[in-house]
Short mmCIF file of C-alpha atoms in Angstrom, two decimals:
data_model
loop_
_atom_site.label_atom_id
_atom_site.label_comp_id
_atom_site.label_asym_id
_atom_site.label_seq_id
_atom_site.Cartn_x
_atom_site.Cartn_y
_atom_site.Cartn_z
CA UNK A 272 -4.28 1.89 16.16
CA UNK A 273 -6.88 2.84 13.41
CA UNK A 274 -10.22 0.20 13.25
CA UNK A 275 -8.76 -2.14 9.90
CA UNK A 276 -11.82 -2.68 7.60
CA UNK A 277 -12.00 -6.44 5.90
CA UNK A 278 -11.64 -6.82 2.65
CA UNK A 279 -12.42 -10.11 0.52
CA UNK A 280 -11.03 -9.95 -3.32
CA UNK A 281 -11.86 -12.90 -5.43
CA UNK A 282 -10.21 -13.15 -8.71
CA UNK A 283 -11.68 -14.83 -11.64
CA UNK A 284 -8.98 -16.65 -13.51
CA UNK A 285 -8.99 -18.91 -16.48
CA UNK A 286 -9.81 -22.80 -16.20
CA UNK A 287 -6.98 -24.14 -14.80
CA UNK A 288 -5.43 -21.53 -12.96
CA UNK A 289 -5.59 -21.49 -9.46
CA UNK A 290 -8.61 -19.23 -7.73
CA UNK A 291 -6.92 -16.91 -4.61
CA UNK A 292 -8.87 -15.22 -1.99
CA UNK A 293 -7.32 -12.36 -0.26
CA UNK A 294 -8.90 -11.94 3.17
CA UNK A 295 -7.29 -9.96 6.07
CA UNK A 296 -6.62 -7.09 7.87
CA UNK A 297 -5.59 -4.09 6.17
CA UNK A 298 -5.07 -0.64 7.23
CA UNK A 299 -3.74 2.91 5.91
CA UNK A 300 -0.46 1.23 5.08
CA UNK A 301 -1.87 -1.36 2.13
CA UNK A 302 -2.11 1.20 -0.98
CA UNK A 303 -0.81 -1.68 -3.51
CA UNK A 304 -3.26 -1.30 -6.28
CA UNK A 305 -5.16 -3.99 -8.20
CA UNK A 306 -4.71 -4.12 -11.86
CA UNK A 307 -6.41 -7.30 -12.50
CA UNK A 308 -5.27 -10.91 -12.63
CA UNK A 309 -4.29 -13.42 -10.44
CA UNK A 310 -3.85 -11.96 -6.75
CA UNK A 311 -1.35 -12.83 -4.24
CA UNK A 312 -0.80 -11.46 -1.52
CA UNK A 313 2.15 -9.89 0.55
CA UNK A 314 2.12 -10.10 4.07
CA UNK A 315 3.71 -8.03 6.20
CA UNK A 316 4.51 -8.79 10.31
CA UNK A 317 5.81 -5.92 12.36
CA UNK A 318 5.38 -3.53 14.98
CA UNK A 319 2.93 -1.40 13.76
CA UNK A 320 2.07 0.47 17.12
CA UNK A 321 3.94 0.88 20.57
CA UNK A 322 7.54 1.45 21.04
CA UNK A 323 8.77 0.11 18.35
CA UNK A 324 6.57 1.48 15.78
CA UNK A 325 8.98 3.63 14.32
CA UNK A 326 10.78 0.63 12.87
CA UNK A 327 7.75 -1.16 11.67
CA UNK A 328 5.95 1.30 9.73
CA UNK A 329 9.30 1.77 8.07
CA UNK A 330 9.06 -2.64 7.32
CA UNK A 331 5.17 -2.11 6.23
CA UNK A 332 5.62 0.78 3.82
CA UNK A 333 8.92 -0.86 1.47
CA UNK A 334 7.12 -3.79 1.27
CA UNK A 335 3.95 -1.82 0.02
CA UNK A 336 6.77 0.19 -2.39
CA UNK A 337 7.87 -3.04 -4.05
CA UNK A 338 4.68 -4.52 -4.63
CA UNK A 339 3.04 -1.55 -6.20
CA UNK A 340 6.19 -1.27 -8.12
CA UNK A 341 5.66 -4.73 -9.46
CA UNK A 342 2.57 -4.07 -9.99
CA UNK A 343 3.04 -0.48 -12.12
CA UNK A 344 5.99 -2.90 -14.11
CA UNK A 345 3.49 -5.68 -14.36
CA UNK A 346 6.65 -7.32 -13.46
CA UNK A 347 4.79 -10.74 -13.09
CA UNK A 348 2.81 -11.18 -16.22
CA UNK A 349 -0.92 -11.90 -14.92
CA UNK A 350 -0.18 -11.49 -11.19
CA UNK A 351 -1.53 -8.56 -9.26
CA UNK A 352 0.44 -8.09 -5.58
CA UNK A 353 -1.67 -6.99 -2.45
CA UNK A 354 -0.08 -6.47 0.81
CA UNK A 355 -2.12 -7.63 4.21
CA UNK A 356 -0.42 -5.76 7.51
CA UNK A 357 -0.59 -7.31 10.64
CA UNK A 358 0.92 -5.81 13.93
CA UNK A 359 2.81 -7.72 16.47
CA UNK A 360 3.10 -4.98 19.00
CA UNK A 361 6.97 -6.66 19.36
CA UNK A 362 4.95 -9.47 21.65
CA UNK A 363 5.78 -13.33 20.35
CA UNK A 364 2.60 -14.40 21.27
CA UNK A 365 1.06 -11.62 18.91
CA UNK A 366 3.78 -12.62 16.43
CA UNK A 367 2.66 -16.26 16.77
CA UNK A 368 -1.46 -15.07 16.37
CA UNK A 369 -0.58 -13.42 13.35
CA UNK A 370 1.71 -16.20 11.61
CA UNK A 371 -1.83 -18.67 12.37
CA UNK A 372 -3.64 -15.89 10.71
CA UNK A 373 -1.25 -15.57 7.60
CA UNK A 374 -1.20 -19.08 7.09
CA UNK A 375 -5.38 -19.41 6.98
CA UNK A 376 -5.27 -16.43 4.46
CA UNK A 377 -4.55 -18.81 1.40
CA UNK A 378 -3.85 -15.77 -1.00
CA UNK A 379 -0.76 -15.16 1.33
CA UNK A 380 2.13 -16.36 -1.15
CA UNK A 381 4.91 -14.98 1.03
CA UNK A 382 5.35 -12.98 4.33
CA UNK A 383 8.11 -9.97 4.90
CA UNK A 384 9.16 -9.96 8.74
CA UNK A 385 9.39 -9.73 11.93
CA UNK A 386 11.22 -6.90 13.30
CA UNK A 387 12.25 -8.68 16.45
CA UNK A 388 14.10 -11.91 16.63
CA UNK A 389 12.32 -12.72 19.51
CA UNK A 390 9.10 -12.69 17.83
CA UNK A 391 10.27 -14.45 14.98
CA UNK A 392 11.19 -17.55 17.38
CA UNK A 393 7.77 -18.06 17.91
CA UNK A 394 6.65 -17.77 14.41
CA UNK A 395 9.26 -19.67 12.72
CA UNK A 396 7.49 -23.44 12.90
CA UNK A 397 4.03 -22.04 12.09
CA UNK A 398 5.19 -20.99 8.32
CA UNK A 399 7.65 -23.61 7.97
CA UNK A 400 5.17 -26.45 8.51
CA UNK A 401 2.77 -24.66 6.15
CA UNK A 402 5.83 -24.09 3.84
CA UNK A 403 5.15 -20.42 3.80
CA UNK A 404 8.01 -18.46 2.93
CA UNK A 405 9.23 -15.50 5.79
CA UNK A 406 11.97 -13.50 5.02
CA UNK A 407 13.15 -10.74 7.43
CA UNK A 408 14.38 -7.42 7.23
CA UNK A 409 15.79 -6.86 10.53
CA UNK A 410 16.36 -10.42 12.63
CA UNK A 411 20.24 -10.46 13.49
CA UNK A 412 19.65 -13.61 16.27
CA UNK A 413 21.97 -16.34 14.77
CA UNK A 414 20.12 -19.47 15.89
CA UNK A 415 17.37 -18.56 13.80
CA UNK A 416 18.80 -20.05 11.26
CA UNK A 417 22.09 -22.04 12.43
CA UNK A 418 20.42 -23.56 15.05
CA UNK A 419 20.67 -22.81 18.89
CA UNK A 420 24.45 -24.06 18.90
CA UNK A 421 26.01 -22.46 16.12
CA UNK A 422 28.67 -21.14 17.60
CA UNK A 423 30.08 -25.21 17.39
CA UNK A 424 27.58 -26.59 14.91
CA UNK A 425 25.45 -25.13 12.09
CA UNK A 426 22.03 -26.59 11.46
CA UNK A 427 19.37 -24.93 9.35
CA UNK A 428 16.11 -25.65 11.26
CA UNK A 429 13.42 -24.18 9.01
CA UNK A 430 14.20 -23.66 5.34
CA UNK A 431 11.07 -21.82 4.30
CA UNK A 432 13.22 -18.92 7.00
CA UNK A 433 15.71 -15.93 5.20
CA UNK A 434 16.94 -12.67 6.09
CA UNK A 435 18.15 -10.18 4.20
CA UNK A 436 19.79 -8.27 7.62
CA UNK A 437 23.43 -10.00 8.46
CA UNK A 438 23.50 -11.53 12.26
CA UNK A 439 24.58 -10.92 15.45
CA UNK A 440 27.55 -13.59 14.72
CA UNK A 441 29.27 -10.50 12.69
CA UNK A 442 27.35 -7.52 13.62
CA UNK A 443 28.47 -8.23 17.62
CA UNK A 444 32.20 -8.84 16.66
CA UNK A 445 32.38 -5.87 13.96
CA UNK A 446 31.11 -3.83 16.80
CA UNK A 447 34.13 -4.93 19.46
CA UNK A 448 36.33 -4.30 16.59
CA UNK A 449 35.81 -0.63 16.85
CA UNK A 450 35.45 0.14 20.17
CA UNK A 451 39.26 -1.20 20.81
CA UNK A 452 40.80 -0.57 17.67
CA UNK A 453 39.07 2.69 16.55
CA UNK A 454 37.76 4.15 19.68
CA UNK A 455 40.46 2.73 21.81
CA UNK A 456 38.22 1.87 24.51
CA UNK A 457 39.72 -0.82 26.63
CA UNK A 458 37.45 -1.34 29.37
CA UNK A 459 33.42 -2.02 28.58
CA UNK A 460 30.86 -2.08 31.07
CA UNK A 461 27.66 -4.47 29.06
CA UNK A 462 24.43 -4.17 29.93
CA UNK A 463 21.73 -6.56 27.75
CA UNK A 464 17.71 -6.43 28.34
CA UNK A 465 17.75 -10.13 28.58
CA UNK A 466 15.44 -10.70 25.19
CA UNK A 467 16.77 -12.82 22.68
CA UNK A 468 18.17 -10.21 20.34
CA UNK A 469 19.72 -7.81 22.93
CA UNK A 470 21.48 -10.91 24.85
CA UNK A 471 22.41 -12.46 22.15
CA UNK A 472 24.22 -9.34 20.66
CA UNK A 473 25.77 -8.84 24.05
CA UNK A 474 26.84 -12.06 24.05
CA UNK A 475 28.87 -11.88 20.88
CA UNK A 476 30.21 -8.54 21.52
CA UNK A 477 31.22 -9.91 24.36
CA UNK A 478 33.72 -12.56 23.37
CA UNK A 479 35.13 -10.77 20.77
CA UNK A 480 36.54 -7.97 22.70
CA UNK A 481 37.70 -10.08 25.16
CA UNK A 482 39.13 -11.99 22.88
CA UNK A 483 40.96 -8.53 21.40
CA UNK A 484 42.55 -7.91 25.17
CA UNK A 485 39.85 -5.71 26.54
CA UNK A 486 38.21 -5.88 29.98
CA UNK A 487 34.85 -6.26 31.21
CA UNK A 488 34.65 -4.59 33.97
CA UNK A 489 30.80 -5.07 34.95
CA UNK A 490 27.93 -6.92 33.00
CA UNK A 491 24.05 -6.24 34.02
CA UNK A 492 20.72 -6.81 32.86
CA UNK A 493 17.89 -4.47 33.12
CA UNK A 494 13.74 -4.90 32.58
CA UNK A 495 13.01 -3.98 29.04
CA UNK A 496 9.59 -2.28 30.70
CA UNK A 497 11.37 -0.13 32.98
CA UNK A 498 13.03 3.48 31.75
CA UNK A 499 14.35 4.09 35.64
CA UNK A 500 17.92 2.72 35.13
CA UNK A 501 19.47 5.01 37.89
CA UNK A 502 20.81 1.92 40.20
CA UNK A 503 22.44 0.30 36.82
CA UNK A 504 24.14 3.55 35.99
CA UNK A 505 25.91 4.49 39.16
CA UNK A 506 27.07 0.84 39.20
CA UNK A 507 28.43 1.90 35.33
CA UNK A 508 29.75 5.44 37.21
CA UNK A 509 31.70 3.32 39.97
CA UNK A 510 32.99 0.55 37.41
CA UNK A 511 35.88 2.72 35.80
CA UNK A 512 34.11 1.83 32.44
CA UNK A 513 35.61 3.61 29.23
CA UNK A 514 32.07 2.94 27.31
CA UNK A 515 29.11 0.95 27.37
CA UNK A 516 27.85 -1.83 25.27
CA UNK A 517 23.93 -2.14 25.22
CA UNK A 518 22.37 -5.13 23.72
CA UNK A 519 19.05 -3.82 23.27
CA UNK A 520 16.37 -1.79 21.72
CA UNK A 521 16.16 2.11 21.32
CA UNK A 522 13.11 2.78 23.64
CA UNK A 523 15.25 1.89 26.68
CA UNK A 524 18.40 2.61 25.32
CA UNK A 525 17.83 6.07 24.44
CA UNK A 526 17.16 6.69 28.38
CA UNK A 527 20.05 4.60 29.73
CA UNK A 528 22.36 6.56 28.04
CA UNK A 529 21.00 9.63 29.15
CA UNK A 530 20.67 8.59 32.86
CA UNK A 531 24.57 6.88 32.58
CA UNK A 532 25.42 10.42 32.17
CA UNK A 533 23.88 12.17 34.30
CA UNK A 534 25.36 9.67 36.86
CA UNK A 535 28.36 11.39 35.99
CA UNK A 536 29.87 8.65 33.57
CA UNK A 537 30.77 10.70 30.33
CA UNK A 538 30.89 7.81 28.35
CA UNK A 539 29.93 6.57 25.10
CA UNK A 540 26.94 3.87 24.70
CA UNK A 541 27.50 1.70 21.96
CA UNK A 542 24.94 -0.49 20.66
CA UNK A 543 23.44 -2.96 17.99
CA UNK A 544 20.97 -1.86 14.85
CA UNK A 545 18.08 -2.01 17.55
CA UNK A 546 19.12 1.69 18.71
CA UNK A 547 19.90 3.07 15.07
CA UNK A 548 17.03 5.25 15.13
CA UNK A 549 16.17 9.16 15.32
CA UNK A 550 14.10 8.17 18.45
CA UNK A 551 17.19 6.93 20.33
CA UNK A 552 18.38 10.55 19.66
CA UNK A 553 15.18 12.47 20.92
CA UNK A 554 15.31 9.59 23.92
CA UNK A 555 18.65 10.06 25.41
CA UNK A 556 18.77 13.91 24.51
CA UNK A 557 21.92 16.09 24.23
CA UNK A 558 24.04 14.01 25.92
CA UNK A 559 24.09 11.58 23.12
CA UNK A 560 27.10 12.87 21.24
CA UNK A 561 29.27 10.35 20.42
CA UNK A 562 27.23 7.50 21.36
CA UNK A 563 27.13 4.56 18.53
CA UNK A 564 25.41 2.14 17.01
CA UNK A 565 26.30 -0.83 14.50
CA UNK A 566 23.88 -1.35 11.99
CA UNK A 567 22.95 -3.63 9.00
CA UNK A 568 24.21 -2.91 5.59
CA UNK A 569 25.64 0.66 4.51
CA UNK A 570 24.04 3.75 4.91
CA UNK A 571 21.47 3.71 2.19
CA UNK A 572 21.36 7.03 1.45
CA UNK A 573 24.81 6.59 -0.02
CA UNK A 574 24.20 3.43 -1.84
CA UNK A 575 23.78 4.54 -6.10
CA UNK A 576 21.67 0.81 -5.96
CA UNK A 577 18.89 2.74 -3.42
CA UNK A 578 18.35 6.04 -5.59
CA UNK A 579 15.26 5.12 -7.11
CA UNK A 580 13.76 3.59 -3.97
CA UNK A 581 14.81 6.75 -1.38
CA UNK A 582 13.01 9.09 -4.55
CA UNK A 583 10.20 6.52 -4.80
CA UNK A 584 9.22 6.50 -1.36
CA UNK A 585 9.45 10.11 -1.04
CA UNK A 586 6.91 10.16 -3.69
CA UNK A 587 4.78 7.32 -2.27
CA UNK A 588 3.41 9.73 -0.07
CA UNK A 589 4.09 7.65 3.04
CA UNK A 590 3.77 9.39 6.33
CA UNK A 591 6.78 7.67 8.57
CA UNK A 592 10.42 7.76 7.31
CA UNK A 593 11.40 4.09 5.85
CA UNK A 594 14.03 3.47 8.73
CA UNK A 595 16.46 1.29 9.57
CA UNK A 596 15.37 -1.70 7.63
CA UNK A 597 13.33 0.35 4.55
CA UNK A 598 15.87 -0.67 2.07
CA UNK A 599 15.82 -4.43 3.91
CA UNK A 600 12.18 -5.04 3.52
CA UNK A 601 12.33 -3.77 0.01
CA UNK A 602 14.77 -6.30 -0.93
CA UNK A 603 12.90 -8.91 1.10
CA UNK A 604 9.60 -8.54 -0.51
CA UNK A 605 11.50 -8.02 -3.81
CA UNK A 606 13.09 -11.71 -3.46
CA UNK A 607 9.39 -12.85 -2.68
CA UNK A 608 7.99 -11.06 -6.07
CA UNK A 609 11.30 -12.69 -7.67
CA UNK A 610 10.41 -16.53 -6.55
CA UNK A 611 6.76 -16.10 -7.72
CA UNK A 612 8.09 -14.79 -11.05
CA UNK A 613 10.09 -17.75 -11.34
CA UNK A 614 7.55 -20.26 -10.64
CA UNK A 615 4.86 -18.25 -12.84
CA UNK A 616 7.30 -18.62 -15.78
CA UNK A 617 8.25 -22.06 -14.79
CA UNK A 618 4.36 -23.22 -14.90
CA UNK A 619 3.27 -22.00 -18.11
CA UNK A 620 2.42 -18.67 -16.87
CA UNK A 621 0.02 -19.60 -13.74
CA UNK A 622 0.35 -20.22 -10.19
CA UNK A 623 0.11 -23.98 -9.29
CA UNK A 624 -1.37 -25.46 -6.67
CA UNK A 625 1.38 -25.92 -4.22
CA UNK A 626 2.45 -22.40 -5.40
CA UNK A 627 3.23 -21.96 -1.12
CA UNK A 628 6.11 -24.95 -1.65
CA UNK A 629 7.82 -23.82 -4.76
CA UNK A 630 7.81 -20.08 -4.35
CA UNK A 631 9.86 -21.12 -0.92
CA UNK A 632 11.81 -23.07 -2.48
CA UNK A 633 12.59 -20.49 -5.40
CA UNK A 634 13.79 -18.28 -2.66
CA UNK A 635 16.85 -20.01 -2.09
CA UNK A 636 18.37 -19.36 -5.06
CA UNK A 637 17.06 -15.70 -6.00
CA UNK A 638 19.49 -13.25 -7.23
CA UNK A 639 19.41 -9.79 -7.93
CA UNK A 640 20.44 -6.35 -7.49
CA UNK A 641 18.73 -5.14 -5.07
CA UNK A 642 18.17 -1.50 -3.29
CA UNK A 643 21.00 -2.85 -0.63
CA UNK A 644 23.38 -3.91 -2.89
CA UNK A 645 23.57 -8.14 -4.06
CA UNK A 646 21.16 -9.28 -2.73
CA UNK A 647 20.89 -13.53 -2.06
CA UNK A 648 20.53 -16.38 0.32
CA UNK A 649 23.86 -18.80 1.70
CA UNK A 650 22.66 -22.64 2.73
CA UNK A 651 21.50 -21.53 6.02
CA UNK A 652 19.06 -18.89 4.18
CA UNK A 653 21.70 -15.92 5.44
CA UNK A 654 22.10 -12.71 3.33
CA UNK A 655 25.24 -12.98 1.53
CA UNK A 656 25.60 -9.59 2.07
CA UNK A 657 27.67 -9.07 5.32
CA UNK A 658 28.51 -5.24 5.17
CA UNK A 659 28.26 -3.03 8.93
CA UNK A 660 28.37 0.57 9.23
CA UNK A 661 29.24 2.31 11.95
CA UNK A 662 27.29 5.34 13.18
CA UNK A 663 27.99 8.49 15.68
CA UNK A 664 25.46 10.86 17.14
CA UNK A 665 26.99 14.05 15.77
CA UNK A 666 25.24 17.25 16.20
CA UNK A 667 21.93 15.78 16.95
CA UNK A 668 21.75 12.89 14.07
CA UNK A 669 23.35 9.65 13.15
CA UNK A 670 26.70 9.82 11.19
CA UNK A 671 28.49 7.12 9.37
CA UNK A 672 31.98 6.54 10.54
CA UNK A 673 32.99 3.59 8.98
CA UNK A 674 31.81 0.65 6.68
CA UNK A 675 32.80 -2.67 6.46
CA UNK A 676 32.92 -6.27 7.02
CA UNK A 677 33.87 -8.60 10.46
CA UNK A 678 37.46 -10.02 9.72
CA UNK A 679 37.08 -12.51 12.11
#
């Protein structure tokens, strides 16, 4: 990763108003412009390097889309957006570093992410007790914001937490939906990599098929640092499997799949929005035709709401492909730029001095059409937005083979 210069912007603002210091670390990734005013800034936690890196330069440049386009709209009379980037590496404790960071920054007005639900865990009670808002693209771990039992009982832990991505609760379930009814597949061999997303995942998946009449006929869990999974897929080979679920990430699913087959199990592997993702394809190689992944949302090239964003951020000049969550984390830091419009208006045109408080709690009940469709918060700060797409690896790509919701 690229040595991030630091950069401290004061703004002079009329008596009264409240004087913002942006301070942080910035890299390639923070073009938002400055066009005068009060600044407040954007932050923005994600895997910026390692593994995962194709995901979170995807988060990093949306958010830096939306708040230039505020900015160019002057959508927020008087108030300039900046955008601070800070890379996790997909590590909590990193995650955790840079919430402690975010929080001492005391331009930071909002923060879009984490990628990983995991990391997102350990970040959660830093913002909340600073009443920093967070709102993720891309966590699909239920408990994050029903509380670690709601499967029996929903309770909203930290209300300065949203997501704009749907959970695991749906996305596992829509997934066991398919594989019986669509790809009548009746026996599942599921394989997690014991973090909290890809267990969790595997977990709901899980149920549901059973729950449908299939058979599991072998579960395992392998080490996410590994890419030798030759033991776990001859156990696959010798289970009689008809597919596999994987309740994981791309960098180790990608290989999986391609060592299950070579094992001599030509089967599908079917996994969560953490494998969505060209490198899953250039991972597991040729033999991933017909393998499949659930993801968040629909496909947003097709969506007429995402036109101007897919041309925008072709013209951005961005270097890495928005993703997975692109259209996500433009919606996210969109509902951010919409709560601090709302408390702008609401205070006589200026920030006030618990601006941290009221821009979180402005969140709740944003509402707007956003590049993913409708986009706003439920009582447990859940999208409202529950739509799943299927995709196939056809001909060396991802293909969408069905949209819809989990009829539970």
């Amino acid at each position: 990763m690229r040595q991030r210069s630091l950069i401290a912007i004061t703004a002079a603002l009329s008596a009264g108003a409240l004087t913002l210091t942006a301070c942080g670390s910035r890299d390639s990734g923070d073009k938002s412009s400055d066009s005068g005013g009060t600044v407040v800034t954007i932050g923005v936690d994600a895997p910026l390097t390692g593994d995962l890196s194709a995901l979170g330069l995807g988060i990093r440049n949306s958010v830096d889309l939306a708040a230039k386009t505020a900015n160019d709209k002057k959508y927020v009379d008087g108030v300039t957006f900046k955008v601070v980037s800070k890379d996790d590496q997909a590590q909590p404790s990193a995650g955790q570093q840079n919430a402690t960071a975010l929080v001492a920054d005391k331009s930071v007005i909002g923060v879009v992410g984490p990628l990983n639900s995991s990391v997102a865990e350990s970040m959660q009670k830093v913002f909340d007790d600073a009443k920093l808002v967070e709102v993720s693209p891309a966590n699909t771990n239920p408990a994050l914001t029903q509380g670690t039992n709601w499967a029996t009982s929903k309770t909203r832990t930290y209300k300065s937490y949203f997501r704009t991505a749907t959970t695991d609760a749906i996305q596992g379930p829509f997934a066991a939906q398919y594989v019986f009814n669509d790809a009548k597949k009746k026996k599942v061999f599921v394989i997690d990599d014991k973090k909290t997303y890809g267990a969790g995942l595997a977990g709901t998946f899980t149920e549901e098929f059973k729950k449908l009449g299939g058979t599991v006929v072998g579960t395992q869990h392998i080490n996410p640092e590994s890419k030798d999974f030759s033991a776990v897929a001859t156990e696959v080979k010798n289970s009689g499997a008809e597919a596999v679920y994987y309740g994981g990430e791309y960098p180790q699913a990608g290989p999986l799949s391609k060592q299950i087959k070579a094992a001599g199990a030509k089967i599908p592997l079917i996994g969560g929005d953490g494998i969505y993702a060209d490198d899953f394809i250039k991972l597991a190689g040729a033999s991933a035709t017909g393998d499949l992944s659930t993801s968040v949302g629909a496909p947003v090239e097709t969506l007429d709401s995402a036109k101007e964003f897919v041309a925008n951020y072709g013209k951005g000049g961005y270097k890495e492909a928005y993703g997975a969550y692109g259209g996500y984390s433009y919606d996210s830091a969109w509902s951010i730029i919409e709560a601090v419009k709302k408390v702008v208006d609401d205070n006589g045109g200026k920030l006030p001095d618990d601006a941290r408080a009221k821009v979180t709690a402005a969140v709740q009940n944003v509402s707007f059409d956003g590049v993913t469709g409708k986009v706003s918060f439920d009582e447990f700060g859940d999208a409202t937005n529950k739509q799943l797409t299927v995709y196939a690896v056809e001909n060396g790509a991802w293909k969408a083979v069905k949209s819809g919701t989990y009829s539970g």
